[in-house]
């Protein structure tokens, strides 16, 4: 019998278009996982064994296998789930950052400064790897937290002391701001006379001098001078990112920006090469980037069609629109002014008319549309544009997977529209707690009424909205169990204020698990991920505990012990328990 591939088990709509991907998966990977609780992507099964032969799930049953494998894991008290599907992540950016000056694990300003100091010292002798454009040895990286600085804005003075001789650019954890030193600003020609670029903010002091923090499009003023990453850098980033995600039990993801973006080169070619070489062990859908300055919509759609891949382990069936910025820098698009002295309505990157025309053209071309929307006006603009194209319903043989990621501030009147229009809410649940960023840089700007509209997960669920989940790593940790903890508790063990954020918006464990598995797999149009069924390529994650037996307040302590992706074991911390 021919072995299944990703194509064989994709929805039938895909198989008419000529298959190219038939790489064998997991041959010789035979395993019985015994005495384990099983969540199949929808519910907990009345079974306690999963048998895998040659990388394929061959049986879900109870008791010993009829024809036992020589490899077994006894997983008493643990839960096996489909591999997690991260519906919004920047894997190559995260991987590249983890290999650069990586502040994402540093807790607090002092720890961050220590990391920068060490990195500057360790890389002092290396030369920039750019394609001959400059000899300047930049310090690049990111992951700093706005909550560590007054007003969310760090200053060049701090970096000048740590790196007096080399230009520095460090992106914030959310990638919407850049912290630069004086040398970087000098190279970019930024001074008091530099006008504010459209869609950007240059932080300035009272005298009008730039202070070293750039938001949104203003980041490009400096990043344009940074040598772009080499092919080898991006490839190393993808492989490092993939290992990190596998370690957390993630076996499939939607890369939320595949295109040139803010100094990052598109990872498109890297994904294609990694799939061809067999190094891509996850199933990936790339969201092709829709630039902010598109004038000729038809030409842009044609360019994206040239990059469309509808088959195999790396597909590009989705297009990404970033409708607005973020609340922290008052660039999220609001229908009423921000509740601070600075006021303003935030930034809308696209006109209504542009969105309606672009969505119509992409929908007609068969693309799924993936929106970043934070502010209530951005969420409404996305919904209005989806409504103008008839929503995301199945029509004829065309199934749509349009969705809105982040859904941070949503006017209650718009909540029913998601389900009515068939639009999936793609939740970054980790953010729905009283962390410092929310306390210091969201609530004061939102004011009391809008602060009650934050992350309305339960209202979405009650309205019948299709839910997916993702991490937005490297913006925040890709650990699904921490996100699920917050979805269920509306608090996080490390949050600044342990009080739950709008506890009435908590969802239950099974709803959260469904969103992070089958819910996200729906957006990827995956038949191989998000569920556990016989005949599928094994994509599985084994948790350290059975979370259904735990106090909900302990969910964040659950950790991933083993990951099987594409029929192969790609992460294994269980060897001590393995009998073979
Ligand atoms: Zn985003
Ligand atoms: Zn993102």
XYZ file of C-alpha atoms and ligand atoms in Angstrom:
582
model
C 0.000 0.000 0.000
C 1.454 3.434 -0.851
C 2.372 5.454 2.200
C 0.285 8.516 3.068
C 1.817 11.931 2.508
C 0.658 15.386 3.538
C -1.195 15.560 0.240
C -3.088 12.304 0.589
C -4.739 13.478 3.730
C -5.351 17.090 2.817
C -8.919 18.053 2.045
C -9.964 16.802 -1.356
C -9.988 20.305 -2.856
C -6.192 20.238 -2.906
C -5.623 16.971 -4.670
C -6.888 18.031 -8.069
C -3.987 20.406 -8.633
C -1.079 18.025 -9.241
C 0.908 16.660 -6.346
C 4.582 17.346 -5.966
C 5.234 16.412 -2.359
C 5.587 12.735 -1.630
C 8.529 12.699 0.707
C 8.412 9.632 2.878
C 7.834 10.286 6.510
C 9.051 8.501 9.573
C 9.839 5.142 8.023
C 10.844 2.751 10.781
C 9.383 4.994 13.495
C 7.389 2.457 15.485
C 6.038 3.264 18.897
C 3.247 2.316 21.300
C 2.285 5.040 23.782
C 0.587 3.163 26.634
C -1.694 4.072 29.527
C -2.058 7.647 28.293
C -5.036 10.019 28.250
C -5.848 11.106 24.699
C -7.302 14.445 23.547
C -7.943 14.044 19.828
C -8.357 17.712 18.904
C -12.045 17.746 19.818
C -12.562 15.660 22.952
C -10.952 13.230 25.385
C -11.243 9.714 23.981
C -12.294 6.561 25.847
C -8.966 4.964 24.906
C -5.473 4.813 26.416
C -3.090 3.658 23.693
C -1.789 5.102 20.434
C 0.181 2.851 18.097
C 2.452 4.332 15.430
C 3.988 2.231 12.667
C 6.392 3.724 10.115
C 5.388 7.187 11.303
C 1.660 6.636 10.743
C -0.980 6.415 13.487
C -2.240 2.876 12.933
C -4.401 2.311 15.987
C -6.072 4.190 18.819
C -7.218 1.670 21.398
C -7.039 0.402 24.932
C -4.713 -2.051 26.630
C -1.698 -3.634 24.976
C -1.285 -3.600 21.200
C -2.134 -6.815 19.352
C 1.236 -6.674 17.637
C 3.329 -4.690 20.119
C 6.159 -2.440 19.006
C 9.575 -3.032 20.474
C 9.495 0.664 21.458
C 6.982 1.707 24.090
C 6.380 4.655 26.370
C 4.211 4.182 29.428
C 2.648 7.590 29.996
C 0.557 7.074 33.112
C -0.987 10.335 34.298
C -0.040 12.189 31.106
C -1.997 13.574 28.170
C -1.223 13.135 24.509
C -2.665 15.744 22.152
C -2.336 16.521 18.487
C 0.848 18.501 17.943
C -0.006 22.136 18.652
C -0.734 24.338 15.644
C 0.513 27.893 16.170
C -1.792 29.994 14.002
C 0.288 33.195 14.173
C 4.047 33.022 14.635
C 7.205 34.501 13.107
C 9.445 31.456 13.194
C 12.384 32.703 11.145
C 12.401 36.088 12.926
C 12.280 34.311 16.292
C 15.004 31.889 15.335
C 17.243 34.665 13.980
C 16.679 36.721 17.112
C 17.551 33.775 19.316
C 20.914 33.662 17.507
C 21.477 37.476 17.747
C 21.425 39.776 20.804
C 18.432 38.045 22.355
C 16.752 39.876 25.230
C 13.578 37.787 25.234
C 14.562 35.721 28.282
C 16.054 38.634 30.241
C 13.839 39.597 33.160
C 14.010 43.329 33.787
C 16.275 46.156 32.644
C 19.427 45.141 34.522
C 19.344 41.631 33.055
C 18.777 43.069 29.566
C 21.767 45.413 29.902
C 23.899 42.464 30.976
C 22.906 40.516 27.847
C 23.682 43.489 25.598
C 27.058 44.079 27.284
C 28.033 40.423 26.872
C 26.859 40.298 23.262
C 28.761 43.453 22.300
C 31.920 41.997 23.821
C 31.473 38.544 22.293
C 30.888 39.882 18.777
C 33.407 42.746 18.826
C 35.773 41.017 16.414
C 33.211 39.699 13.955
C 32.501 41.600 10.767
C 29.151 42.325 9.254
C 28.058 39.670 6.773
C 26.278 41.955 4.342
C 26.672 41.514 0.644
C 29.441 44.079 0.381
C 27.228 47.051 1.243
C 28.989 48.121 4.406
C 31.801 47.222 6.716
C 29.984 48.493 9.763
C 29.690 45.885 12.487
C 26.130 46.385 13.675
C 24.720 45.076 16.911
C 21.296 43.649 16.063
C 18.704 41.691 17.980
C 15.657 42.308 20.068
C 13.158 41.100 22.606
C 13.176 44.029 25.039
C 10.058 44.783 27.002
C 8.411 48.199 26.836
C 7.379 47.718 30.461
C 11.040 48.116 31.480
C 11.156 51.772 30.392
C 9.282 54.938 31.377
C 6.525 55.491 28.810
C 7.624 52.293 27.044
C 10.464 54.147 25.334
C 14.146 53.311 26.022
C 16.858 55.855 25.219
C 19.999 55.950 23.094
C 22.062 57.144 26.058
C 21.893 53.700 27.662
C 23.095 51.974 24.503
C 25.789 54.586 23.824
C 27.451 53.570 27.062
C 27.298 49.837 26.244
C 28.295 50.204 22.603
C 30.139 53.473 21.972
C 31.786 52.295 18.738
C 29.172 50.231 16.939
C 25.649 51.131 15.813
C 22.898 49.263 17.644
C 19.310 48.422 16.685
C 17.249 46.235 18.985
C 13.598 45.531 18.224
C 11.032 45.430 20.985
C 9.500 42.047 21.808
C 6.390 43.012 19.834
C 8.457 44.182 16.828
C 6.585 47.454 16.627
C 9.417 49.597 18.058
C 13.186 49.838 17.741
C 15.736 50.953 20.326
C 18.768 52.524 18.663
C 21.944 54.271 19.778
C 23.314 57.606 18.669
C 25.659 56.073 16.113
C 22.738 54.273 14.451
C 20.762 57.530 14.289
C 23.801 59.348 12.870
C 24.199 56.725 10.134
C 20.514 57.078 9.307
C 20.687 60.873 9.402
C 18.035 61.182 12.103
C 18.142 64.466 14.001
C 15.796 67.103 15.368
C 14.868 68.191 11.843
C 13.797 64.724 10.680
C 10.081 64.817 9.898
C 7.797 62.138 11.331
C 7.364 59.547 8.589
C 3.796 58.526 7.653
C 2.666 55.669 9.892
C 5.571 56.152 12.293
C 6.684 57.909 15.459
C 10.165 59.216 16.375
C 10.365 59.695 20.135
C 11.783 63.148 20.851
C 12.643 65.093 24.002
C 11.225 68.457 24.957
C 13.853 70.215 22.847
C 12.829 68.138 19.826
C 15.951 65.930 19.751
C 15.389 62.238 18.942
C 15.861 60.097 22.038
C 16.566 56.663 20.547
C 13.190 54.972 20.197
C 11.396 54.570 16.879
C 7.904 53.180 16.373
C 6.314 51.466 13.380
C 7.446 52.843 9.998
C 10.045 55.091 11.673
C 12.034 51.916 12.382
C 12.735 51.672 8.661
C 14.806 54.874 8.797
C 17.480 52.883 10.626
C 16.796 49.317 9.534
C 17.361 50.376 5.912
C 21.045 50.839 6.851
C 21.469 47.469 8.535
C 23.000 44.769 6.358
C 20.289 42.312 5.396
C 20.582 38.772 6.653
C 22.358 36.297 4.401
C 20.626 33.178 3.107
C 22.638 31.209 5.643
C 21.449 33.493 8.474
C 17.787 33.008 7.536
C 18.245 29.277 7.160
C 19.924 29.049 10.558
C 17.067 31.116 11.966
C 14.432 28.807 10.514
C 16.092 25.690 11.895
C 16.639 27.276 15.325
C 13.037 28.501 15.335
C 11.712 25.123 14.289
C 13.624 23.398 17.120
C 12.265 25.890 19.653
C 8.695 25.335 18.491
C 9.081 21.552 18.413
C 10.400 21.663 21.988
C 7.093 23.242 22.996
C 5.061 20.569 21.173
C 4.295 22.648 18.075
C 4.220 20.603 14.855
C 2.580 23.054 12.449
C 2.293 26.778 12.176
C 1.174 29.756 10.153
C 4.117 32.083 9.525
C 2.422 35.444 9.846
C 4.766 37.441 7.572
C 6.312 35.862 4.494
C 7.696 38.872 2.653
C 10.239 41.660 3.083
C 9.250 43.394 6.305
C 10.996 46.029 8.406
C 14.560 45.010 7.578
C 13.760 41.288 7.486
C 14.187 39.544 4.147
C 11.392 37.244 3.107
C 11.821 33.681 4.365
C 9.994 32.313 1.300
C 13.035 30.790 -0.453
C 14.369 29.444 2.826
C 11.144 27.559 3.514
C 11.105 26.131 -0.002
C 14.698 24.950 0.316
C 14.107 23.481 3.755
C 11.151 21.530 2.452
C 13.083 20.293 -0.569
C 16.040 19.197 1.558
C 13.839 17.450 4.113
C 14.920 19.816 6.925
C 11.418 21.206 7.368
C 9.866 18.783 9.834
C 6.769 20.902 10.514
C 3.784 21.625 8.298
C 3.758 25.340 7.499
C 1.430 27.799 5.836
C 3.057 31.129 5.014
C 0.981 34.303 5.012
C 2.320 36.343 2.098
C 2.855 39.955 3.130
C 0.649 42.689 1.653
C 2.853 45.826 1.675
C 1.458 49.084 3.021
C 2.243 51.072 -0.113
C 0.445 48.980 -2.740
C -1.082 51.172 -5.444
C -1.863 48.659 -8.162
C -3.931 45.979 -6.461
C -4.213 43.713 -9.487
C -0.455 43.773 -10.053
C 0.144 42.935 -6.395
C -2.288 40.008 -6.507
C -0.551 38.749 -9.644
C 2.824 38.962 -7.880
C 1.449 36.973 -4.948
C -0.012 34.356 -7.256
C 3.532 33.784 -8.548
C 4.500 32.824 -4.987
C 1.470 30.667 -4.277
C 2.137 27.066 -3.301
C -0.929 24.947 -2.667
C 0.756 21.619 -1.915
C 3.274 20.008 0.316
C 4.657 20.799 3.727
C 5.126 24.519 2.950
C 2.119 26.234 1.386
C 1.371 29.903 0.794
C -2.393 30.040 0.587
C -2.808 33.045 2.873
C -2.161 36.800 2.589
C -1.395 39.004 5.591
C -2.653 42.542 6.174
C -1.425 44.575 9.132
C -4.335 46.966 9.594
C -2.962 48.963 12.520
C -0.183 49.173 15.119
C -0.397 48.544 18.858
C -1.915 50.268 21.882
C 1.438 50.679 23.662
C 2.641 53.258 21.122
C -0.905 54.591 20.531
C -0.764 53.310 16.950
C -3.652 50.825 17.286
C -6.611 52.225 15.339
C -9.421 53.406 17.629
C -12.875 54.764 16.913
C -12.593 57.189 19.813
C -9.533 59.142 20.931
C -6.967 57.634 23.283
C -7.653 58.500 26.916
C -4.375 60.275 27.514
C -3.038 63.758 26.951
C -1.501 62.651 23.672
C -4.948 61.647 22.373
C -5.231 60.648 18.725
C -7.066 57.807 17.029
C -4.002 55.699 16.206
C -2.940 54.586 12.757
C -4.907 52.853 10.032
C -2.517 51.584 7.403
C -5.130 51.107 4.702
C -8.164 53.035 3.568
C -11.545 51.360 3.660
C -11.694 51.414 -0.086
C -8.273 49.806 -0.448
C -9.225 46.977 1.902
C -12.511 46.291 0.149
C -10.904 46.183 -3.287
C -7.862 44.182 -2.189
C -9.951 41.640 -0.237
C -12.263 41.191 -3.221
C -9.333 40.597 -5.582
C -7.585 38.161 -3.235
C -10.780 36.299 -2.428
C -11.501 35.914 -6.135
C -7.949 34.608 -6.605
C -8.596 31.969 -3.927
C -6.392 33.333 -1.137
C -7.308 33.216 2.541
C -6.924 36.590 4.269
C -5.122 36.950 7.620
C -5.470 40.319 9.388
C -3.548 41.863 12.259
C -6.131 43.976 14.106
C -5.612 45.407 17.599
C -7.826 48.477 17.995
C -11.619 48.444 17.820
C -11.540 50.504 14.602
C -9.124 48.033 12.966
C -11.259 45.047 13.980
C -14.335 46.804 12.598
C -12.550 47.776 9.381
C -11.537 44.142 8.840
C -15.077 42.914 9.513
C -16.542 45.553 7.171
C -14.144 44.518 4.414
C -14.967 40.830 4.946
C -18.667 41.671 4.900
C -18.192 43.471 1.580
C -16.936 40.214 0.021
C -19.638 38.024 1.542
C -17.710 36.881 4.599
C -15.842 33.612 4.872
C -18.629 31.163 4.130
C -18.299 28.155 1.881
C -19.739 28.940 -1.537
C -19.853 26.225 -4.148
C -16.574 24.347 -3.952
C -14.699 27.298 -2.478
C -13.962 27.053 1.239
C -12.594 30.172 2.846
C -10.372 30.531 5.890
C -10.384 34.300 6.463
C -9.434 35.364 9.964
C -8.463 38.185 12.300
C -5.502 37.798 14.652
C -5.020 39.557 18.030
C -8.637 40.829 18.412
C -7.457 42.880 21.373
C -10.020 45.686 21.661
C -13.363 44.692 20.161
C -16.529 46.744 20.489
C -19.205 44.362 21.881
C -21.511 45.231 18.964
C -18.964 43.691 16.586
C -18.561 40.375 18.411
C -21.537 38.575 16.801
C -20.287 39.602 13.370
C -17.343 37.166 13.532
C -19.623 34.122 13.649
C -22.168 35.663 11.276
C -19.457 36.266 8.678
C -17.606 32.990 9.337
C -14.465 34.862 10.408
C -12.136 32.968 12.759
C -10.802 34.810 15.819
C -7.082 33.958 16.050
C -6.284 34.441 19.759
C -2.916 35.273 21.321
C -4.301 34.248 24.673
C -1.099 34.822 26.665
C -1.708 38.581 26.482
C -5.086 38.489 28.275
C -3.756 39.109 31.781
C -2.657 41.998 33.994
C 0.984 41.927 32.899
C 3.071 45.078 33.196
C 2.585 45.942 29.551
C -1.187 45.899 29.966
C -1.161 47.712 33.310
C 1.270 50.472 32.348
C 0.887 50.859 28.591
C -2.651 49.743 27.739
C -5.188 50.484 30.446
C -4.172 54.153 30.893
C -4.468 54.806 27.153
C -7.707 52.872 26.691
C -9.715 54.338 29.549
C -12.379 52.523 31.531
C -14.943 51.665 28.867
C -12.564 50.170 26.309
C -10.648 48.372 29.049
C -13.760 46.192 29.424
C -13.546 45.206 25.738
C -10.160 43.467 26.004
C -9.718 39.972 24.571
C -13.395 38.922 24.701
C -12.730 35.173 24.313
C -15.817 33.879 26.115
C -18.083 36.242 24.223
C -16.582 34.931 20.973
C -17.105 31.327 22.064
C -20.680 31.964 23.222
C -21.489 33.594 19.882
C -20.315 30.474 18.049
C -17.130 32.030 16.666
C -14.561 29.671 15.247
C -11.456 30.007 17.460
C -7.781 29.442 16.667
C -4.717 30.188 18.807
C -1.155 31.249 18.247
C 1.745 32.768 20.142
C 3.050 35.600 17.928
C 6.540 34.402 18.984
C 9.041 36.112 19.265
C 6.614 38.745 20.572
C 5.829 36.329 23.399
C 6.680 32.769 24.419
C 5.573 30.016 22.035
C 4.685 27.725 24.977
C 1.045 26.715 24.346
C 0.501 25.670 27.963
C 1.195 29.201 29.228
C -1.276 30.636 26.706
C -3.864 28.017 27.657
C -3.282 28.850 31.330
C -4.133 32.497 30.647
C -7.125 31.627 28.458
C -8.572 29.584 31.342
C -7.499 31.783 34.276
C -7.160 35.272 32.694
C -4.000 35.573 34.782
C -0.376 34.436 34.556
C 1.987 33.426 37.358
C 4.430 36.200 36.321
C 1.819 38.929 35.800
C 2.326 42.229 37.604
C -1.127 42.008 39.164
C -2.382 38.470 39.867
C -6.038 39.572 39.727
C -7.716 38.049 36.665
C -8.409 40.337 33.711
C -12.167 40.354 33.038
C -12.651 36.846 34.515
C -16.040 36.550 32.812
C -14.096 36.233 29.543
C -12.282 33.037 30.618
C -12.843 29.963 28.452
C -12.646 26.363 29.634
C -9.714 24.040 29.098
C -11.270 21.976 26.347
C -12.267 25.079 24.356
C -8.709 26.394 24.629
C -7.188 23.040 23.619
C -9.515 22.755 20.628
C -8.526 26.249 19.497
C -4.773 25.467 19.709
C -5.150 22.176 17.792
C -8.082 21.528 15.451
C -9.133 25.192 15.457
C -5.780 26.406 14.163
C -5.389 23.415 11.810
C -8.632 24.549 10.154
C -6.938 27.844 9.208
C -4.005 25.932 7.704
C -6.365 23.641 5.767
C -4.397 20.820 7.340
C -5.570 17.243 7.264
C -2.425 15.998 9.001
C -2.349 18.253 12.040
C -4.771 19.338 14.735
C -6.495 15.978 15.243
C -5.532 12.412 16.128
C -6.951 9.856 13.714
C -5.802 6.511 12.407
C -4.181 6.689 8.982
C -2.658 10.109 9.641
C 1.008 10.988 9.727
C 1.816 11.178 13.443
C 1.883 14.791 14.652
C 1.636 14.516 18.425
C 2.662 16.215 21.663
C 2.974 14.428 24.996
C 2.322 16.643 28.025
C 3.991 16.106 31.398
C 0.632 15.863 33.152
C -3.023 15.357 32.406
C -4.261 18.951 32.679
C -7.846 17.756 33.096
C -6.790 16.355 36.489
C -5.017 19.530 37.598
C -6.180 22.598 39.430
C -6.702 25.171 36.631
C -4.266 27.481 38.412
C -1.469 24.989 37.704
C -1.872 24.712 33.937
C 1.213 26.869 33.280
C 3.295 24.183 35.013
C 2.409 21.606 32.380
C 5.284 21.174 29.968
C 5.894 19.308 26.768
C 7.839 16.052 27.080
C 7.885 14.662 23.574
C 7.006 15.861 20.100
C 6.424 13.740 17.028
C 6.242 15.779 13.820
C 5.774 14.401 10.340
C 6.064 10.877 11.743
C 9.444 11.535 13.344
C 10.419 12.124 16.962
C 11.709 15.703 16.873
C 11.894 16.405 20.606
C 12.234 13.883 23.376
C 12.653 14.426 27.101
C 11.215 11.027 28.040
C 14.227 8.806 27.352
C 14.508 7.918 31.004
C 11.073 6.304 30.816
C 11.532 4.586 27.459
C 11.868 0.828 27.354
C 13.262 -0.451 24.109
Zn 0.482 41.479 14.641
Zn 2.682 38.849 14.477
